CSV table of C-alpha atoms in Angstrom, one decimal:
chain,number,residue,atom,x,y,z
A,30,MET,CA,129.3,103.6,3.1
A,31,GLY,CA,130.6,106.9,4.9
A,32,GLN,CA,128.2,109.7,6.1
A,33,GLU,CA,127.5,112.4,3.7
A,34,ARG,CA,129.2,115.7,4.1
A,35,VAL,CA,126.4,118.3,4.2
A,36,THR,CA,127.3,121.9,3.3
A,37,THR,CA,125.1,125.1,2.9
A,38,SER,CA,125.8,128.6,1.5
A,39,LEU,CA,122.9,130.5,3.1
A,40,THR,CA,123.1,132.5,6.4
A,41,SER,CA,120.3,132.3,9.0
A,42,ALA,CA,119.8,136.0,8.4
A,43,VAL,CA,118.6,135.2,4.7
A,44,THR,CA,116.0,132.7,5.9
A,45,ASP,CA,114.9,135.0,8.7
A,46,GLU,CA,114.7,137.9,6.2
A,47,ILE,CA,112.6,135.5,3.9
A,48,ALA,CA,110.3,134.7,6.9
A,49,ALA,CA,109.7,138.0,7.9
A,50,SER,CA,108.8,139.2,4.1
A,51,LEU,CA,106.3,136.3,4.0
A,52,ALA,CA,104.9,136.7,7.3
A,53,PRO,CA,102.0,138.9,6.1
A,54,VAL,CA,101.2,136.3,3.4
A,55,ASP,CA,101.4,133.5,6.2
A,56,ALA,CA,98.8,135.4,8.2
A,57,GLU,CA,96.4,136.2,5.1
A,58,LEU,CA,96.4,132.5,4.3
A,59,ARG,CA,95.4,131.6,7.8
A,60,ARG,CA,92.7,134.2,7.7
A,61,ARG,CA,91.3,133.7,4.4
A,62,TYR,CA,91.8,130.0,4.1
A,63,PRO,CA,91.3,128.2,7.4
A,64,GLY,CA,90.1,125.0,5.7
A,65,ASP,CA,86.8,123.0,6.4
A,66,PRO,CA,85.4,123.7,9.9
A,67,GLY,CA,85.3,120.0,10.6
A,68,THR,CA,81.7,120.1,11.5
A,69,ARG,CA,78.8,117.9,9.9
A,70,GLN,CA,77.3,119.1,6.6
A,71,PRO,CA,73.8,118.2,6.0
A,72,VAL,CA,73.0,116.2,2.8
A,73,HIS,CA,70.1,118.4,2.1
A,74,THR,CA,68.3,121.5,3.0
A,75,VAL,CA,64.4,121.3,3.2
A,76,TYR,CA,62.3,124.4,2.6
A,77,VAL,CA,59.0,124.7,4.3
A,78,PRO,CA,56.8,128.0,3.7
A,79,ALA,CA,56.6,129.6,7.1
A,80,ASP,CA,52.7,129.5,7.4
A,81,ALA,CA,52.8,125.7,6.7
A,82,PHE,CA,55.8,125.1,9.4
A,83,ALA,CA,54.3,123.1,12.5
A,84,ALA,CA,55.4,121.4,15.6
A,85,GLY,CA,55.0,118.1,13.6
A,86,THR,CA,56.7,119.0,10.1
A,87,LEU,CA,59.6,117.0,10.6
A,88,ARG,CA,57.7,113.6,11.2
A,89,THR,CA,55.3,114.5,8.9
A,90,TRP,CA,57.8,114.8,6.2
A,91,GLY,CA,59.2,111.3,7.3
A,92,ASP,CA,55.8,109.8,7.3
A,93,ARG,CA,55.1,110.9,4.1
A,94,ALA,CA,58.2,109.7,2.5
A,95,LEU,CA,57.6,106.2,4.1
A,96,ALA,CA,54.1,106.1,2.6
A,97,ALA,CA,55.6,106.9,-0.8
A,98,LEU,CA,57.7,103.9,-0.6
A,99,ASP,CA,55.2,101.8,0.6
A,100,ALA,CA,52.9,102.8,-2.1
A,101,HIS,CA,55.5,102.9,-5.0
A,102,ALA,CA,58.6,100.6,-3.9
A,103,PRO,CA,57.5,98.3,-1.0
A,104,ASP,CA,60.6,96.2,-1.0
A,105,ALA,CA,64.4,96.6,-1.8
A,106,ALA,CA,63.8,94.7,-5.2
A,107,SER,CA,61.5,97.1,-6.5
A,108,PHE,CA,63.2,100.2,-5.4
A,109,ALA,CA,66.3,98.9,-6.9
A,110,ALA,CA,64.6,98.5,-10.3
A,111,VAL,CA,63.2,101.9,-10.3
A,112,LEU,CA,66.5,103.6,-9.6
A,113,GLY,CA,68.9,101.2,-10.9
A,114,LEU,CA,70.6,100.4,-7.9
A,115,ASP,CA,73.7,98.0,-7.7
A,116,GLU,CA,72.0,94.8,-6.5
A,117,THR,CA,75.2,94.2,-4.3
A,118,HIS,CA,74.0,97.2,-2.3
A,119,ALA,CA,70.2,97.4,-3.0
A,120,ASP,CA,69.1,95.7,0.4
A,121,ASP,CA,71.4,97.5,2.6
A,122,VAL,CA,70.6,100.9,0.8
A,123,TYR,CA,66.8,100.2,1.1
A,124,GLY,CA,67.1,99.3,4.8
A,125,ARG,CA,69.1,102.4,5.4
A,126,VAL,CA,66.7,104.7,3.5
A,127,ARG,CA,63.8,103.3,5.6
A,128,ALA,CA,65.7,103.6,8.9
A,129,LYS,CA,66.7,107.2,8.1
A,130,LEU,CA,63.2,108.3,7.2
A,131,GLU,CA,62.0,106.8,10.7
A,132,ARG,CA,64.9,108.1,12.8
A,133,GLU,CA,66.1,111.4,10.9
A,134,PRO,CA,64.0,112.3,8.0
A,135,VAL,CA,65.1,115.8,7.6
A,136,GLU,CA,69.0,116.6,8.4
A,137,ASP,CA,68.4,120.5,7.7
A,138,LEU,CA,65.1,122.4,7.7
A,139,ARG,CA,64.7,126.2,6.4
A,140,VAL,CA,61.3,128.0,7.3
A,141,ASP,CA,61.0,130.0,4.3
A,142,PHE,CA,59.8,133.5,4.3
A,143,GLU,CA,60.9,134.4,0.7
A,144,ASP,CA,59.5,132.8,-2.5
A,145,GLY,CA,57.6,129.9,-0.8
A,146,TYR,CA,55.9,132.3,1.5
A,147,GLY,CA,55.4,135.4,-0.6
A,148,THR,CA,54.0,138.9,0.5
A,149,ARG,CA,51.8,139.0,3.6
A,150,ALA,CA,50.5,141.6,5.9
A,151,ASP,CA,53.0,142.7,8.3
A,152,ALA,CA,51.2,141.4,11.3
A,153,GLU,CA,51.1,137.7,9.7
A,154,GLU,CA,54.6,137.8,9.1
A,155,ASP,CA,55.4,139.0,12.4
A,156,ALA,CA,53.2,136.2,13.9
A,157,ASP,CA,54.7,133.5,11.8
A,158,ALA,CA,58.4,134.6,12.6
A,159,ALA,CA,57.4,134.4,16.2
A,160,ARG,CA,55.8,131.1,15.9
A,161,ALA,CA,58.9,129.6,14.0
A,162,ALA,CA,61.2,130.6,16.7
A,163,ARG,CA,59.0,129.2,19.3
A,164,LEU,CA,58.7,125.8,17.4
A,165,ILE,CA,62.4,125.7,16.7
A,166,ALA,CA,63.4,126.4,20.3
A,167,GLU,CA,60.7,123.8,21.5
A,168,ALA,CA,62.0,121.2,19.2
A,169,TYR,CA,65.6,121.6,20.2
A,170,ASP,CA,64.6,121.7,24.0
A,171,ALA,CA,62.6,118.6,23.4
A,172,GLY,CA,65.4,116.7,21.3
A,173,THR,CA,63.1,116.4,18.4
A,174,ALA,CA,64.9,119.0,16.2
A,175,ALA,CA,66.5,118.3,13.0
A,176,PRO,CA,70.5,118.6,13.5
A,177,TYR,CA,70.2,122.1,11.5
A,178,MET,CA,67.0,124.5,11.3
A,179,GLY,CA,66.6,128.2,10.7
A,180,ILE,CA,65.1,130.7,8.3
A,181,ARG,CA,65.3,132.0,4.8
A,182,MET,CA,64.5,135.7,5.0
A,183,LYS,CA,63.4,138.1,2.4
A,184,CYS,CA,66.4,139.4,0.6
A,185,LEU,CA,67.9,143.1,1.2
A,186,GLU,CA,66.6,144.6,-2.0
A,187,ALA,CA,65.0,148.0,-1.5
A,188,ALA,CA,61.3,146.7,-2.0
A,189,VAL,CA,61.5,144.0,0.8
A,190,ARG,CA,64.6,145.1,3.0
A,191,ASP,CA,62.7,146.5,6.0
A,192,ARG,CA,60.4,143.3,5.9
A,193,GLY,CA,63.5,141.0,5.7
A,194,ILE,CA,65.2,142.7,8.6
A,195,ARG,CA,62.1,142.9,11.0
A,196,THR,CA,61.5,139.2,10.1
A,197,LEU,CA,65.0,138.3,11.0
A,198,ASP,CA,64.9,140.4,14.3
A,199,VAL,CA,61.6,138.8,15.5
A,200,PHE,CA,62.9,135.2,14.8
A,201,LEU,CA,66.2,135.6,16.5
A,202,THR,CA,64.9,137.6,19.4
A,203,GLY,CA,62.4,134.9,19.9
A,204,LEU,CA,64.9,132.5,20.2
A,205,VAL,CA,67.1,134.2,22.6
A,206,GLU,CA,64.0,134.8,24.7
A,207,ALA,CA,63.2,131.3,24.7
A,208,GLY,CA,66.6,130.6,26.2
A,209,ARG,CA,69.3,130.6,23.5
A,210,LEU,CA,70.4,130.5,19.9
A,211,PRO,CA,70.5,126.5,19.1
A,212,ASP,CA,73.9,125.4,17.9
A,213,GLY,CA,72.3,124.0,14.8
A,214,LEU,CA,71.0,127.6,13.7
A,215,LEU,CA,71.4,128.3,10.1
A,216,LEU,CA,70.1,131.5,8.3
A,217,THR,CA,69.8,132.0,4.4
A,218,LEU,CA,70.1,135.3,2.7
A,219,PRO,CA,68.6,134.9,-0.7
A,220,LYS,CA,68.9,137.0,-4.1
A,221,VAL,CA,72.5,138.4,-3.3
A,222,THR,CA,73.8,140.6,-6.2
A,223,TYR,CA,76.3,142.9,-4.6
A,224,PRO,CA,79.0,142.3,-1.6
A,225,GLU,CA,77.5,145.2,0.0
A,226,GLN,CA,74.4,143.3,0.9
A,227,VAL,CA,76.5,140.7,2.3
A,228,THR,CA,78.4,143.4,4.6
A,229,ALA,CA,74.9,144.7,5.6
A,230,MET,CA,73.8,141.3,6.5
A,231,ALA,CA,76.9,140.8,8.8
A,232,ARG,CA,76.6,144.3,10.4
A,233,LEU,CA,72.7,143.3,11.2
A,234,LEU,CA,73.9,140.2,12.9
A,235,ALA,CA,76.7,142.1,14.9
A,236,ALA,CA,74.4,144.6,16.0
A,237,PHE,CA,72.0,142.0,17.2
A,238,GLU,CA,74.9,140.2,19.0
A,239,GLU,CA,75.9,143.4,20.6
A,240,ALA,CA,72.4,144.0,21.7
A,241,HIS,CA,72.3,140.7,23.5
A,242,GLY,CA,75.8,140.3,24.9
A,243,LEU,CA,76.6,137.6,22.4
A,244,GLU,CA,80.1,136.5,21.4
A,245,ASP,CA,81.0,138.6,18.2
A,246,GLY,CA,80.8,136.3,15.2
A,247,ARG,CA,78.4,133.7,16.9
A,248,ILE,CA,75.7,134.0,14.1
A,249,GLY,CA,76.6,133.0,10.6
A,250,PHE,CA,74.6,132.8,7.4
A,251,GLU,CA,74.3,131.3,3.9
A,252,ILE,CA,74.7,133.3,0.6
A,253,GLN,CA,72.2,132.2,-2.0
A,254,ILE,CA,73.6,132.5,-5.4
A,255,GLU,CA,70.6,133.3,-7.7
A,256,THR,CA,71.8,136.1,-10.1
A,257,SER,CA,74.4,136.5,-12.6
A,258,GLN,CA,75.7,139.4,-10.6
A,259,ALA,CA,76.6,137.2,-7.9
A,260,VAL,CA,78.8,134.9,-10.1
A,261,LEU,CA,80.2,137.5,-12.5
A,262,ALA,CA,80.8,141.4,-11.7
A,263,ALA,CA,80.5,144.0,-14.1
A,264,ASP,CA,84.2,144.3,-14.3
A,265,GLY,CA,84.5,140.7,-15.1
A,266,THR,CA,85.8,139.5,-11.8
A,267,ALA,CA,84.2,136.7,-9.8
A,268,THR,CA,81.9,138.5,-7.6
A,269,VAL,CA,81.2,135.2,-5.2
A,270,ALA,CA,84.8,135.6,-3.9
A,271,ARG,CA,84.0,139.0,-3.0
A,272,LEU,CA,80.8,138.0,-1.4
A,273,ILE,CA,82.6,135.5,0.9
A,274,ARG,CA,85.1,138.4,1.7
A,275,ALA,CA,82.3,140.7,2.5
A,276,ALA,CA,80.9,138.4,5.2
A,277,GLY,CA,83.8,139.0,7.6
A,278,GLY,CA,83.9,135.5,8.5
A,279,ARG,CA,80.3,134.9,8.8
A,280,ALA,CA,79.6,133.2,5.7
A,281,THR,CA,78.9,129.4,6.2
A,282,GLY,CA,77.6,128.2,2.8
A,283,LEU,CA,76.9,129.1,-0.8
A,284,HIS,CA,73.5,127.9,-2.1
A,285,TYR,CA,72.8,127.7,-5.7
A,286,GLY,CA,69.4,128.7,-6.9
A,287,THR,CA,68.7,126.7,-9.6
A,288,PHE,CA,65.6,128.6,-11.3
A,289,ASP,CA,66.2,132.1,-10.5
A,290,TYR,CA,69.8,131.8,-11.7
A,291,SER,CA,68.6,130.1,-14.7
A,292,ALA,CA,65.8,132.7,-15.5
A,293,CYS,CA,68.3,135.5,-15.1
A,294,LEU,CA,70.5,134.1,-17.7
A,295,GLY,CA,67.4,133.6,-20.0
A,296,VAL,CA,67.3,129.6,-19.8
A,297,SER,CA,63.7,128.6,-20.9
A,298,ALA,CA,61.6,127.0,-18.4
A,299,ALA,CA,61.5,123.6,-20.0
A,300,HIS,CA,65.6,123.6,-19.7
A,301,GLN,CA,66.2,124.9,-16.2
A,302,ALA,CA,67.8,122.2,-14.2
A,303,SER,CA,70.8,121.7,-12.1
A,304,ASP,CA,72.7,120.1,-14.7
A,305,HIS,CA,72.3,122.7,-17.4
A,306,PRO,CA,75.6,123.9,-18.6
A,307,ALA,CA,74.8,127.4,-17.1
A,308,ALA,CA,74.4,125.8,-13.8
A,309,ASP,CA,77.6,123.8,-14.1
A,310,HIS,CA,79.6,127.1,-14.7
A,311,ALA,CA,78.1,129.1,-11.8
A,312,LYS,CA,78.8,126.2,-9.4
A,313,ALA,CA,82.3,125.7,-10.6
A,314,VAL,CA,83.0,129.3,-9.8
A,315,MET,CA,81.2,129.0,-6.5
A,316,GLN,CA,83.3,125.8,-5.8
A,317,VAL,CA,86.7,127.3,-6.7
A,318,ALA,CA,85.8,130.9,-4.6
A,319,ALA,CA,84.9,128.7,-1.5
A,320,ALA,CA,87.7,126.1,-1.8
A,321,GLY,CA,89.7,126.2,1.4
A,322,THR,CA,87.7,129.1,3.0
A,323,GLY,CA,85.6,127.0,5.3
A,324,VAL,CA,82.4,127.9,3.4
A,325,ARG,CA,80.5,125.0,2.1
A,326,LEU,CA,78.5,124.5,-1.1
A,327,SER,CA,75.0,123.3,-1.7
A,328,ASP,CA,73.5,122.5,-5.0
A,329,GLY,CA,69.9,123.4,-5.9
A,330,SER,CA,66.9,121.5,-6.4
A,331,THR,CA,64.6,119.8,-8.8
A,332,ASN,CA,61.2,121.2,-9.5
A,333,VAL,CA,59.7,117.9,-10.8
A,334,LEU,CA,57.7,116.6,-7.9
A,335,PRO,CA,57.2,112.8,-7.3
A,336,VAL,CA,53.4,113.0,-7.2
A,337,GLY,CA,50.5,111.2,-9.3
A,338,PRO,CA,50.4,107.6,-10.5
A,339,ALA,CA,53.3,105.2,-9.9
A,340,ASP,CA,55.1,105.7,-13.3
A,341,ARG,CA,55.2,109.4,-12.9
A,342,VAL,CA,56.7,109.1,-9.3
A,343,HIS,CA,59.2,106.8,-10.7
A,344,ASP,CA,60.1,109.0,-13.2
A,345,ALA,CA,60.8,111.8,-10.7
A,346,TRP,CA,62.6,109.7,-8.5
A,347,ARG,CA,65.0,108.5,-11.1
A,348,LEU,CA,65.6,112.1,-12.2
A,349,HIS,CA,66.2,113.3,-8.4
A,350,TYR,CA,68.5,110.2,-7.9
A,351,ARG,CA,70.5,110.8,-11.1
A,352,LEU,CA,70.9,114.7,-10.4
A,353,THR,CA,71.9,113.8,-6.9
A,354,ARG,CA,74.5,111.2,-7.9
A,355,ARG,CA,75.9,113.7,-10.5
A,356,ALA,CA,76.1,116.3,-7.6
A,357,LEU,CA,78.1,114.1,-5.3
A,358,ALA,CA,80.4,113.0,-7.9
A,359,ARG,CA,81.2,116.6,-8.5
A,360,ALA,CA,81.8,117.4,-4.8
A,361,TYR,CA,78.5,119.1,-4.1
A,362,TYR,CA,77.5,117.3,-1.1
A,363,GLN,CA,74.3,119.1,-0.5
A,364,GLY,CA,71.1,120.0,-2.4
A,365,TRP,CA,67.6,121.2,-1.7
A,366,ASP,CA,64.6,119.0,-1.1
A,367,MET,CA,61.2,120.5,-1.8
A,368,HIS,CA,58.8,117.8,-1.2
A,369,PRO,CA,58.5,114.6,1.2
A,370,GLY,CA,58.7,112.2,-2.1
A,371,HIS,CA,62.3,113.5,-2.8
A,372,LEU,CA,63.6,111.9,0.5
A,373,PRO,CA,63.7,108.6,-0.7
A,374,PRO,CA,65.8,109.2,-3.9
A,375,ARG,CA,68.0,111.6,-2.1
A,376,TYR,CA,68.8,109.3,0.6
A,377,ALA,CA,69.3,106.3,-1.6
A,378,ALA,CA,71.4,108.2,-3.8
A,379,VAL,CA,73.6,109.4,-0.8
A,380,PHE,CA,73.9,106.0,0.8
A,381,ALA,CA,74.6,104.2,-2.6
A,382,PHE,CA,77.3,106.8,-3.2
A,383,TYR,CA,79.0,106.0,0.1
A,384,ARG,CA,78.3,102.2,0.1
A,385,GLU,CA,79.8,101.7,-3.4
A,386,GLY,CA,83.0,103.8,-2.6
A,387,PHE,CA,83.4,102.5,1.1
A,388,GLU,CA,86.0,99.5,0.3
A,389,GLN,CA,88.2,101.3,-1.9
A,390,ALA,CA,88.3,104.4,0.1
A,391,ALA,CA,88.9,102.5,3.6
A,392,THR,CA,91.4,100.1,1.9
A,393,ARG,CA,93.5,103.3,0.4
A,394,LEU,CA,93.5,105.1,3.6
A,395,ALA,CA,94.2,102.3,5.7
A,396,ARG,CA,97.4,101.5,3.4
A,397,TYR,CA,98.4,105.4,3.6
A,398,ALA,CA,98.2,105.1,7.5
A,399,ASP,CA,100.2,101.9,7.5
A,400,ARG,CA,102.5,103.1,4.8
A,401,ALA,CA,101.7,99.8,3.3
A,402,GLY,CA,101.8,100.9,-0.4
A,403,GLY,CA,99.4,99.4,-3.0
A,404,ASP,CA,98.4,100.0,-6.4
A,405,VAL,CA,97.6,103.7,-6.1
A,406,MET,CA,100.3,106.2,-4.6
A,407,ASP,CA,98.1,108.5,-2.4
A,408,GLU,CA,99.5,111.7,-0.9
A,409,PRO,CA,98.3,113.6,2.1
A,410,ALA,CA,95.7,115.5,0.2
A,411,THR,CA,94.1,112.3,-1.0
A,412,ALA,CA,94.4,111.1,2.5
A,413,LYS,CA,92.4,114.1,3.6
A,414,ALA,CA,89.8,113.4,0.9
A,415,LEU,CA,89.4,109.7,1.8
A,416,ALA,CA,88.9,110.5,5.4
A,417,GLY,CA,86.6,113.3,4.7
A,418,PHE,CA,84.5,110.7,2.3
A,419,LEU,CA,84.2,108.3,5.3
A,420,LEU,CA,83.3,111.1,7.7
A,421,ARG,CA,80.6,112.1,5.6
A,422,GLY,CA,79.3,108.8,5.2
A,423,LEU,CA,79.4,108.2,8.8
A,424,ASP,CA,77.5,111.5,9.6
A,425,CYS,CA,74.5,110.7,7.4
A,426,GLY,CA,74.2,107.1,8.3
A,427,ALA,CA,75.3,105.6,5.2
A,428,LEU,CA,78.3,103.9,6.9
A,429,ASP,CA,78.7,102.4,10.4
A,430,SER,CA,81.4,103.3,12.7
A,431,ALA,CA,82.4,99.6,13.4
A,432,GLU,CA,82.7,98.7,9.9
A,433,VAL,CA,84.8,101.9,9.2
A,434,ALA,CA,87.0,101.2,12.1
A,435,HIS,CA,87.5,97.6,11.0
A,436,ARG,CA,88.5,98.3,7.5
A,437,THR,CA,90.6,101.3,8.4
A,438,GLY,CA,92.0,100.5,11.7
A,439,LEU,CA,91.0,104.1,12.7
A,440,SER,CA,88.9,105.7,15.2
A,441,ARG,CA,86.8,108.6,14.5
A,442,ALA,CA,89.5,110.7,16.1
A,443,GLY,CA,91.9,109.3,13.7
A,444,LEU,CA,89.8,109.8,10.6
A,445,GLU,CA,89.6,113.5,11.9
A,446,GLY,CA,93.4,113.8,12.1
A,447,PHE,CA,93.5,112.9,8.4
A,448,ALA,CA,90.6,115.1,7.3
A,449,SER,CA,91.5,118.3,9.2
A,450,PRO,CA,95.2,117.9,10.0
A,451,GLY,CA,96.5,120.4,12.6
A,452,ARG,CA,92.7,121.8,13.2
A,453,GLY,CA,91.9,119.6,16.3
A,454,GLY,CA,88.9,119.6,18.3
A,455,PRO,CA,85.8,117.6,18.1
A,456,ARG,CA,83.9,117.0,14.8
C-alpha cells in the first residue's frame, strides 16, 4: 500500500492570524480556569465556638467519637447493621474509622466567631481571637494540628463589619508574631450577598500582606453561600460566579450554609436540610460556577445531633451517613460536622464510598494507562476523574498506597499526572 499524498490549502499566515486573534482568550482561560490546585481537600470542616476552643479540642473530639462508637456500635457487625454497610467492606471500614479517630479525628477545624459564638464584649472577642492564634500556632509547632485550621469571622455587613475586621486582624497578627502563617491556614467569610464584600475581603488581606512583607496572594479565603443574593443576582445572573471573580484569585472554596440559605428562601424549619430541592439548586449553581477555577465546593451540615439513647443516636447516624453518601455521589467531597458524634458516620460514609469504588476505578485507570481497552471506553477526562478519586481516597485514609500501586501500576506521582495533567509539582 502506497503512502498517502497529503496536501493543504491554508497558509501559515492564516493559522498565525487565528492564533493571534485567540491569544487573549487563551490567556483568559489560563487565568480564570487554572484547574484544581492539586492539593488535599479535607472531607469535612468542624466548627467549634471560639470560647470553647482549647489546646485539647482535636483530641477531645476524637475521644468523644470513639466513646460513641464504644457505646452504640462496639464492633463492625453492629456498626454495619446501623448504617447498612456492605458486609464485604464492613470490617475494613470499621477498622479504618477507629484508626482515623485515633490518628487524625479532624481534618479541618474552624474556630467560629460568627453564629456559633454570637455577640460578645470587644475585650472578650479580642482575647479569644488572640488565644485562637496562639493555640493554633502552638499546635502546628508541636505537630498536633489538624491538616487545616483557621477561623470563621463575622461577616462584612455594616452592623458587625468593624468587629469582623478586628477579629481577623488580631488572629492573623497573632499567627505572624508567633512565627508564621501555617500552610494549612483557612479563613471563612460568611453571609456574603454582593461581590463588593468579597472584593473588600481581598483588599483587607492584601493590606495585611503588605503590612507584614508577605507574598502577594499568600492568604486565601472561603466564601460562605448563605443568602439567595449570593446565588442569583437581581438581574437574574449567577452571583456566585461574580463572587469568585471578585476574590481576585484568593477564593479557595465555596461553602454552602444549609440553614441560613433555607431560611432565606422561606423553607420551614422542619424541612431545612442539605437534600432539599432548594439546596440542590444552590449547590448546582455553585458547582458549575466553580468548575475549573480551582475553587473547591463544600456541602453544609445536618443539625440532627447523635445524642441521647441508642435508637436516637442510630437514627442520627443513619441520616448523616445517607446525606454524606448522597453528597459524595454528587461530587461534593466536603461537608460540615457540628458534633463529635458526627465523625463516625462521616468517616464511615467516606471510607465506604472509596472502598466500594476502588476496584472499578483502579482497573479502569490501569487499562487506560496501559491502553489495554476493556468493556468501557474511557477518555482523558475520565482518566483524570479516576485518578482524582484514588488520590482523594488516599488522602483521607480510605485507601492505602500499596494497594493502589498494586492495582493500577502507578505511583502517586503517576496518579497526579493523570489527575492534573500539565500542572506538575507535589500534591
